[in-house]
PDB file of C-alpha atoms in Angstrom:
ATOM      1  CA  UNK A   1     -19.913  -7.585  -3.335  1.00 66.00           C
ATOM      2  CA  UNK A   2     -18.508  -5.968  -0.024  1.00 78.00           C
ATOM      3  CA  UNK A   3     -15.362  -8.147   0.907  1.00 89.00           C
ATOM      4  CA  UNK A   4     -15.854  -9.407   4.677  1.00 84.00           C
ATOM      5  CA  UNK A   5     -14.289  -7.180   7.843  1.00 86.00           C
ATOM      6  CA  UNK A   6     -10.666  -8.123   8.584  1.00 91.00           C
ATOM      7  CA  UNK A   7     -10.507  -7.896  12.329  1.00 88.00           C
ATOM      8  CA  UNK A   8      -6.850  -8.343  13.379  1.00 92.00           C
ATOM      9  CA  UNK A   9      -5.739  -9.600  16.670  1.00 94.00           C
ATOM     10  CA  UNK A  10      -4.330  -7.125  19.388  1.00 94.00           C
ATOM     11  CA  UNK A  11      -0.928  -5.889  18.267  1.00 96.00           C
ATOM     12  CA  UNK A  12      -1.055  -7.115  14.625  1.00 97.00           C
ATOM     13  CA  UNK A  13       1.975  -7.832  12.679  1.00 98.00           C
ATOM     14  CA  UNK A  14       1.642  -6.616   9.264  1.00 98.00           C
ATOM     15  CA  UNK A  15       3.655  -6.969   5.865  1.00 98.00           C
ATOM     16  CA  UNK A  16       3.846  -3.890   4.092  1.00 98.00           C
ATOM     17  CA  UNK A  17       5.123  -4.574   0.486  1.00 98.00           C
ATOM     18  CA  UNK A  18       5.455  -2.206  -2.394  1.00 98.00           C
ATOM     19  CA  UNK A  19       7.334   0.907  -4.217  1.00 98.00           C
ATOM     20  CA  UNK A  20       9.332   3.543  -3.121  1.00 97.00           C
ATOM     21  CA  UNK A  21       6.770   5.090  -1.117  1.00 97.00           C
ATOM     22  CA  UNK A  22       6.531   1.866   0.937  1.00 98.00           C
ATOM     23  CA  UNK A  23      10.237   2.308   1.244  1.00 97.00           C
ATOM     24  CA  UNK A  24       9.918   5.402   2.464  1.00 97.00           C
ATOM     25  CA  UNK A  25      11.605   7.704   0.131  1.00 97.00           C
ATOM     26  CA  UNK A  26      12.028  11.302   0.653  1.00 97.00           C
ATOM     27  CA  UNK A  27      11.214  11.333   4.386  1.00 97.00           C
ATOM     28  CA  UNK A  28      14.481  12.815   6.484  1.00 96.00           C
ATOM     29  CA  UNK A  29      14.462   9.141   7.308  1.00 98.00           C
ATOM     30  CA  UNK A  30      13.220   5.766   5.522  1.00 97.00           C
ATOM     31  CA  UNK A  31      12.204   4.768   8.652  1.00 98.00           C
ATOM     32  CA  UNK A  32       9.687   8.082   8.796  1.00 98.00           C
ATOM     33  CA  UNK A  33       8.021   6.641   5.919  1.00 98.00           C
ATOM     34  CA  UNK A  34       4.641   5.743   5.769  1.00 98.00           C
ATOM     35  CA  UNK A  35       4.579   1.933   6.374  1.00 98.00           C
ATOM     36  CA  UNK A  36       6.829   2.339   9.462  1.00 98.00           C
ATOM     37  CA  UNK A  37       4.996   5.039  11.155  1.00 98.00           C
ATOM     38  CA  UNK A  38       1.486   2.664  10.682  1.00 98.00           C
ATOM     39  CA  UNK A  39       2.807   0.529  13.190  1.00 98.00           C
ATOM     40  CA  UNK A  40       2.266   2.774  16.248  1.00 97.00           C
ATOM     41  CA  UNK A  41      -0.991   3.720  14.585  1.00 97.00           C
ATOM     42  CA  UNK A  42      -2.377   0.354  14.507  1.00 96.00           C
ATOM     43  CA  UNK A  43      -0.462  -0.582  18.129  1.00 96.00           C
ATOM     44  CA  UNK A  44       1.388  -3.415  16.105  1.00 97.00           C
ATOM     45  CA  UNK A  45       4.240  -4.125  14.151  1.00 98.00           C
ATOM     46  CA  UNK A  46       5.123  -3.623  10.378  1.00 98.00           C
ATOM     47  CA  UNK A  47       7.625  -5.633   8.299  1.00 98.00           C
ATOM     48  CA  UNK A  48       8.398  -3.186   5.294  1.00 98.00           C
ATOM     49  CA  UNK A  49       9.865  -4.405   1.917  1.00 98.00           C
ATOM     50  CA  UNK A  50       9.839  -1.616  -0.381  1.00 98.00           C
ATOM     51  CA  UNK A  51      12.093  -1.102  -3.601  1.00 98.00           C
ATOM     52  CA  UNK A  52      12.244   1.983  -4.983  1.00 97.00           C
ATOM     53  CA  UNK A  53      10.978   2.454  -8.378  1.00 97.00           C
ATOM     54  CA  UNK A  54       9.452  -1.111  -8.810  1.00 98.00           C
ATOM     55  CA  UNK A  55       5.983  -1.987 -10.257  1.00 98.00           C
ATOM     56  CA  UNK A  56       4.045  -5.410 -11.028  1.00 98.00           C
ATOM     57  CA  UNK A  57       5.869  -4.613 -14.762  1.00 98.00           C
ATOM     58  CA  UNK A  58       8.642  -2.538 -14.043  1.00 97.00           C
ATOM     59  CA  UNK A  59      12.123  -3.699 -12.126  1.00 97.00           C
ATOM     60  CA  UNK A  60      12.664  -1.611  -9.392  1.00 97.00           C
ATOM     61  CA  UNK A  61      16.357   0.214  -8.632  1.00 95.00           C
ATOM     62  CA  UNK A  62      16.956  -1.997  -6.035  1.00 92.00           C
ATOM     63  CA  UNK A  63      15.151  -5.497  -6.942  1.00 96.00           C
ATOM     64  CA  UNK A  64      13.038  -6.785  -9.597  1.00 97.00           C
ATOM     65  CA  UNK A  65       9.644  -6.571 -10.159  1.00 98.00           C
ATOM     66  CA  UNK A  66       6.564  -7.583  -7.672  1.00 98.00           C
ATOM     67  CA  UNK A  67       5.891 -10.943  -8.980  1.00 97.00           C
ATOM     68  CA  UNK A  68       9.969 -11.666  -8.452  1.00 97.00           C
ATOM     69  CA  UNK A  69      10.090 -10.212  -5.223  1.00 98.00           C
ATOM     70  CA  UNK A  70       7.090 -11.876  -3.925  1.00 98.00           C
ATOM     71  CA  UNK A  71       8.869 -15.220  -4.600  1.00 97.00           C
ATOM     72  CA  UNK A  72      11.709 -14.450  -2.671  1.00 96.00           C
ATOM     73  CA  UNK A  73       9.611 -13.150   0.612  1.00 98.00           C
ATOM     74  CA  UNK A  74      10.040 -15.072   3.653  1.00 97.00           C
ATOM     75  CA  UNK A  75       7.431 -17.814   3.911  1.00 96.00           C
ATOM     76  CA  UNK A  76       7.706 -18.583   7.253  1.00 96.00           C
ATOM     77  CA  UNK A  77       6.605 -15.082   8.647  1.00 97.00           C
ATOM     78  CA  UNK A  78       4.176 -14.886  10.730  1.00 97.00           C
ATOM     79  CA  UNK A  79       1.670 -12.341   9.919  1.00 98.00           C
ATOM     80  CA  UNK A  80      -2.006 -10.919  10.278  1.00 97.00           C
ATOM     81  CA  UNK A  81      -2.264  -8.696   7.457  1.00 98.00           C
ATOM     82  CA  UNK A  82      -0.430  -8.155   4.035  1.00 98.00           C
ATOM     83  CA  UNK A  83      -0.867  -4.424   2.451  1.00 98.00           C
ATOM     84  CA  UNK A  84       0.497  -4.339  -1.067  1.00 98.00           C
ATOM     85  CA  UNK A  85       0.668  -0.853  -2.260  1.00 98.00           C
ATOM     86  CA  UNK A  86       1.115   0.703  -5.698  1.00 92.00           C
ATOM     87  CA  UNK A  87       2.479   1.631  -8.156  1.00 95.00           C
ATOM     88  CA  UNK A  88       2.824   4.353 -10.461  1.00 95.00           C
ATOM     89  CA  UNK A  89       6.223   3.028 -11.702  1.00 96.00           C
ATOM     90  CA  UNK A  90       3.822   0.711 -14.050  1.00 96.00           C
ATOM     91  CA  UNK A  91       2.391   3.854 -15.659  1.00 95.00           C
ATOM     92  CA  UNK A  92       4.686   4.031 -18.564  1.00 94.00           C
ATOM     93  CA  UNK A  93       4.663   0.184 -19.071  1.00 95.00           C
ATOM     94  CA  UNK A  94       1.256   0.062 -20.991  1.00 93.00           C
ATOM     95  CA  UNK A  95      -2.166  -2.050 -20.162  1.00 95.00           C
ATOM     96  CA  UNK A  96      -0.729  -4.618 -22.167  1.00 96.00           C
ATOM     97  CA  UNK A  97      -0.027  -7.567 -20.033  1.00 96.00           C
ATOM     98  CA  UNK A  98      -0.651  -5.719 -16.792  1.00 97.00           C
ATOM     99  CA  UNK A  99      -3.868  -7.778 -15.262  1.00 98.00           C
ATOM    100  CA  UNK A 100      -1.534 -10.911 -15.960  1.00 98.00           C
ATOM    101  CA  UNK A 101       1.445  -9.529 -13.952  1.00 98.00           C
ATOM    102  CA  UNK A 102      -0.922  -8.617 -11.184  1.00 98.00           C
ATOM    103  CA  UNK A 103      -2.652 -11.614 -10.996  1.00 98.00           C
ATOM    104  CA  UNK A 104       0.511 -13.771 -11.251  1.00 98.00           C
ATOM    105  CA  UNK A 105       2.120 -11.757  -8.157  1.00 98.00           C
ATOM    106  CA  UNK A 106      -1.296 -12.419  -6.245  1.00 98.00           C
ATOM    107  CA  UNK A 107      -1.222 -15.986  -6.595  1.00 98.00           C
ATOM    108  CA  UNK A 108       1.924 -16.152  -5.560  1.00 98.00           C
ATOM    109  CA  UNK A 109       1.137 -14.136  -2.297  1.00 98.00           C
ATOM    110  CA  UNK A 110      -1.777 -15.883  -1.411  1.00 97.00           C
ATOM    111  CA  UNK A 111       0.266 -19.381  -2.306  1.00 97.00           C
ATOM    112  CA  UNK A 112       2.782 -18.041   0.190  1.00 97.00           C
ATOM    113  CA  UNK A 113       0.528 -16.881   2.816  1.00 98.00           C
ATOM    114  CA  UNK A 114      -2.797 -18.740   2.285  1.00 96.00           C
ATOM    115  CA  UNK A 115      -4.515 -17.819   5.563  1.00 94.00           C
ATOM    116  CA  UNK A 116      -3.554 -14.213   5.747  1.00 97.00           C
ATOM    117  CA  UNK A 117      -5.761 -11.549   4.570  1.00 97.00           C
ATOM    118  CA  UNK A 118      -4.648  -8.984   2.063  1.00 97.00           C
ATOM    119  CA  UNK A 119      -5.620  -5.211   1.382  1.00 98.00           C
ATOM    120  CA  UNK A 120      -4.770  -3.705  -2.050  1.00 98.00           C
ATOM    121  CA  UNK A 121      -3.215  -0.005  -1.595  1.00 98.00           C
ATOM    122  CA  UNK A 122      -3.814   1.434  -4.966  1.00 98.00           C
ATOM    123  CA  UNK A 123      -1.423   4.128  -6.416  1.00 96.00           C
ATOM    124  CA  UNK A 124      -1.445   7.283  -5.105  1.00 95.00           C
ATOM    125  CA  UNK A 125      -0.620  10.688  -7.328  1.00 94.00           C
ATOM    126  CA  UNK A 126       2.865  12.101  -7.170  1.00 95.00           C
ATOM    127  CA  UNK A 127       1.612  14.992  -9.297  1.00 95.00           C
ATOM    128  CA  UNK A 128      -1.778  16.672 -10.064  1.00 97.00           C
ATOM    129  CA  UNK A 129      -4.179  15.982 -12.002  1.00 97.00           C
ATOM    130  CA  UNK A 130      -3.970  12.549 -11.781  1.00 97.00           C
ATOM    131  CA  UNK A 131      -2.260  11.289 -15.250  1.00 95.00           C
ATOM    132  CA  UNK A 132      -4.296   9.220 -17.329  1.00 97.00           C
ATOM    133  CA  UNK A 133      -2.029   6.068 -16.764  1.00 96.00           C
ATOM    134  CA  UNK A 134      -2.321   6.501 -12.821  1.00 97.00           C
ATOM    135  CA  UNK A 135      -5.956   6.328 -13.236  1.00 97.00           C
ATOM    136  CA  UNK A 136      -6.189   3.686 -15.316  1.00 97.00           C
ATOM    137  CA  UNK A 137      -4.022   1.425 -13.040  1.00 98.00           C
ATOM    138  CA  UNK A 138      -6.083   2.566 -10.049  1.00 98.00           C
ATOM    139  CA  UNK A 139      -9.519   1.558 -12.015  1.00 98.00           C
ATOM    140  CA  UNK A 140      -7.281  -2.214 -13.034  1.00 98.00           C
ATOM    141  CA  UNK A 141      -6.135  -2.970  -9.321  1.00 98.00           C
ATOM    142  CA  UNK A 142      -9.518  -2.129  -8.209  1.00 98.00           C
ATOM    143  CA  UNK A 143     -11.557  -4.414 -10.728  1.00 97.00           C
ATOM    144  CA  UNK A 144      -9.180  -7.161  -9.763  1.00 98.00           C
ATOM    145  CA  UNK A 145      -9.126  -7.072  -6.307  1.00 97.00           C
ATOM    146  CA  UNK A 146     -13.130  -6.854  -6.612  1.00 96.00           C
ATOM    147  CA  UNK A 147     -12.612 -10.268  -8.545  1.00 96.00           C
ATOM    148  CA  UNK A 148     -11.014 -11.876  -5.448  1.00 96.00           C
ATOM    149  CA  UNK A 149     -13.269 -10.396  -2.862  1.00 95.00           C
ATOM    150  CA  UNK A 150     -10.172  -8.512  -1.592  1.00 97.00           C
ATOM    151  CA  UNK A 151     -10.454  -4.870   0.082  1.00 97.00           C
ATOM    152  CA  UNK A 152      -9.048  -2.127  -2.110  1.00 98.00           C
ATOM    153  CA  UNK A 153      -7.971   1.750  -0.466  1.00 98.00           C
ATOM    154  CA  UNK A 154      -7.939   4.071  -3.285  1.00 98.00           C
ATOM    155  CA  UNK A 155      -5.792   7.181  -2.791  1.00 98.00           C
ATOM    156  CA  UNK A 156      -6.679   8.646  -6.044  1.00 97.00           C
ATOM    157  CA  UNK A 157     -10.836   7.949  -5.645  1.00 97.00           C
ATOM    158  CA  UNK A 158     -10.998   8.865  -2.086  1.00 97.00           C
ATOM    159  CA  UNK A 159      -8.540  12.003  -2.968  1.00 97.00           C
ATOM    160  CA  UNK A 160      -5.954  11.840  -0.374  1.00 98.00           C
ATOM    161  CA  UNK A 161      -3.685  14.077  -1.706  1.00 98.00           C
ATOM    162  CA  UNK A 162      -5.573  17.416  -3.878  1.00 97.00           C
ATOM    163  CA  UNK A 163      -4.639  20.810  -4.988  1.00 97.00           C
ATOM    164  CA  UNK A 164      -5.331  21.850  -1.470  1.00 98.00           C
ATOM    165  CA  UNK A 165      -2.507  19.665   0.525  1.00 97.00           C
ATOM    166  CA  UNK A 166      -0.513  18.994  -2.197  1.00 97.00           C
ATOM    167  CA  UNK A 167       2.534  20.798  -1.130  1.00 97.00           C
ATOM    168  CA  UNK A 168       1.825  19.576   2.155  1.00 96.00           C
ATOM    169  CA  UNK A 169       2.240  16.109   1.565  1.00 97.00           C
ATOM    170  CA  UNK A 170       4.230  16.155  -1.631  1.00 97.00           C
ATOM    171  CA  UNK A 171       8.270  17.090  -1.778  1.00 96.00           C
ATOM    172  CA  UNK A 172       8.277  18.597  -5.220  1.00 95.00           C
ATOM    173  CA  UNK A 173      11.844  19.299  -4.986  1.00 94.00           C
ATOM    174  CA  UNK A 174      14.785  17.336  -3.282  1.00 90.00           C
ATOM    175  CA  UNK A 175      12.258  14.666  -2.775  1.00 91.00           C
ATOM    176  CA  UNK A 176      11.353  14.509  -6.384  1.00 94.00           C
ATOM    177  CA  UNK A 177       7.733  14.235  -6.243  1.00 95.00           C
ATOM    178  CA  UNK A 178       7.530  12.046  -3.163  1.00 97.00           C
ATOM    179  CA  UNK A 179       5.750  12.454   0.158  1.00 97.00           C
ATOM    180  CA  UNK A 180       7.713  14.508   2.527  1.00 97.00           C
ATOM    181  CA  UNK A 181       8.226  13.260   6.333  1.00 98.00           C
ATOM    182  CA  UNK A 182       4.992  15.393   7.128  1.00 98.00           C
ATOM    183  CA  UNK A 183       3.429  13.716   3.728  1.00 98.00           C
ATOM    184  CA  UNK A 184       4.705  10.238   5.018  1.00 98.00           C
ATOM    185  CA  UNK A 185       2.973  10.667   8.337  1.00 98.00           C
ATOM    186  CA  UNK A 186      -0.489  11.706   6.475  1.00 98.00           C
ATOM    187  CA  UNK A 187      -0.708   8.776   4.643  1.00 98.00           C
ATOM    188  CA  UNK A 188      -0.092   6.476   7.423  1.00 98.00           C
ATOM    189  CA  UNK A 189      -2.841   8.176   9.315  1.00 98.00           C
ATOM    190  CA  UNK A 190      -5.266   7.802   5.932  1.00 98.00           C
ATOM    191  CA  UNK A 191      -4.127   4.022   5.737  1.00 98.00           C
ATOM    192  CA  UNK A 192      -4.725   3.322   9.523  1.00 97.00           C
ATOM    193  CA  UNK A 193      -8.273   5.032   9.063  1.00 97.00           C
ATOM    194  CA  UNK A 194      -9.158   2.848   5.980  1.00 96.00           C
ATOM    195  CA  UNK A 195      -8.252  -0.306   7.880  1.00 96.00           C
ATOM    196  CA  UNK A 196     -10.307   0.638  10.704  1.00 93.00           C
ATOM    197  CA  UNK A 197     -13.350   1.042   8.022  1.00 92.00           C
ATOM    198  CA  UNK A 198     -12.163  -2.301   7.088  1.00 92.00           C
ATOM    199  CA  UNK A 199     -12.060  -3.585  10.301  1.00 87.00           C
ATOM    200  CA  UNK A 200     -15.815  -2.652  10.874  1.00 74.00           C
ATOM    201  CA  UNK A 201     -16.769  -0.027  13.216  1.00 35.00           C
ATOM    202  CA  UNK A 202     -17.878  -1.287  16.561  1.00 33.00           C
ATOM    203  CA  UNK A 203     -17.149  -5.228  15.820  1.00 37.00           C
ATOM    204  CA  UNK A 204     -15.132  -7.257  17.907  1.00 37.00           C
ATOM    205  CA  UNK A 205     -14.495 -10.805  19.084  1.00 39.00           C
ATOM    206  CA  UNK A 206     -13.142 -12.432  22.075  1.00 34.00           C
ATOM    207  CA  UNK A 207      -9.363 -11.974  21.982  1.00 41.00           C
ATOM    208  CA  UNK A 208      -9.500  -9.429  19.209  1.00 45.00           C
ATOM    209  CA  UNK A 209      -9.770  -5.932  18.615  1.00 39.00           C
ATOM    210  CA  UNK A 210     -10.440  -3.327  16.277  1.00 43.00           C
ATOM    211  CA  UNK A 211      -7.243  -0.947  15.268  1.00 44.00           C
ATOM    212  CA  UNK A 212      -6.352   1.791  16.891  1.00 40.00           C
ATOM    213  CA  UNK A 213      -7.974   5.128  15.586  1.00 35.00           C
ATOM    214  CA  UNK A 214      -5.595   7.173  13.643  1.00 37.00           C
ATOM    215  CA  UNK A 215      -4.039  10.142  16.012  1.00 33.00           C
TER     216      UNK A 215
END
């Protein structure tokens, strides 16, 4: 079943929740991370909540795992969309309990923002070839999102990062296999393009707008 189109208002306010990639790790400044750059590409505002090292099962360096972090979000935030990203950080935690942790986190998110559409942005590979556990997480998240009728964006399946562009996207030295500043901008452009597809080409209503194309 194809999820319903998500049509956002002009100048949408979007919560981007995730791990170190959302935090902006390895960009020359965290505010040059993809989640921040995305705001200009959609002509809106992003509320960025990224914690390095975190996942659905794994606590992060600067905060707990996703479910506990969601419980501490501001329930009064006015939002037009939630993007929940990641995470490759769960790849060493195994499959046991993973689906339960994801569903519990997502249940908390929907309870907190019951009228806000949610888009799941799956893990992106930090190294190639894509590891077996990263691929497993991608498949699991896709299936769990489909069961809820949610849109799922898969950087793995869409091959956002390939041998051809890997070193342009990923900083393998100082960045410890996180996106470079240019890599973050590229990822923001890919996310914006994916949201444009989700919005539905040419579909608008009074007072609403399609997302600004990536540029």
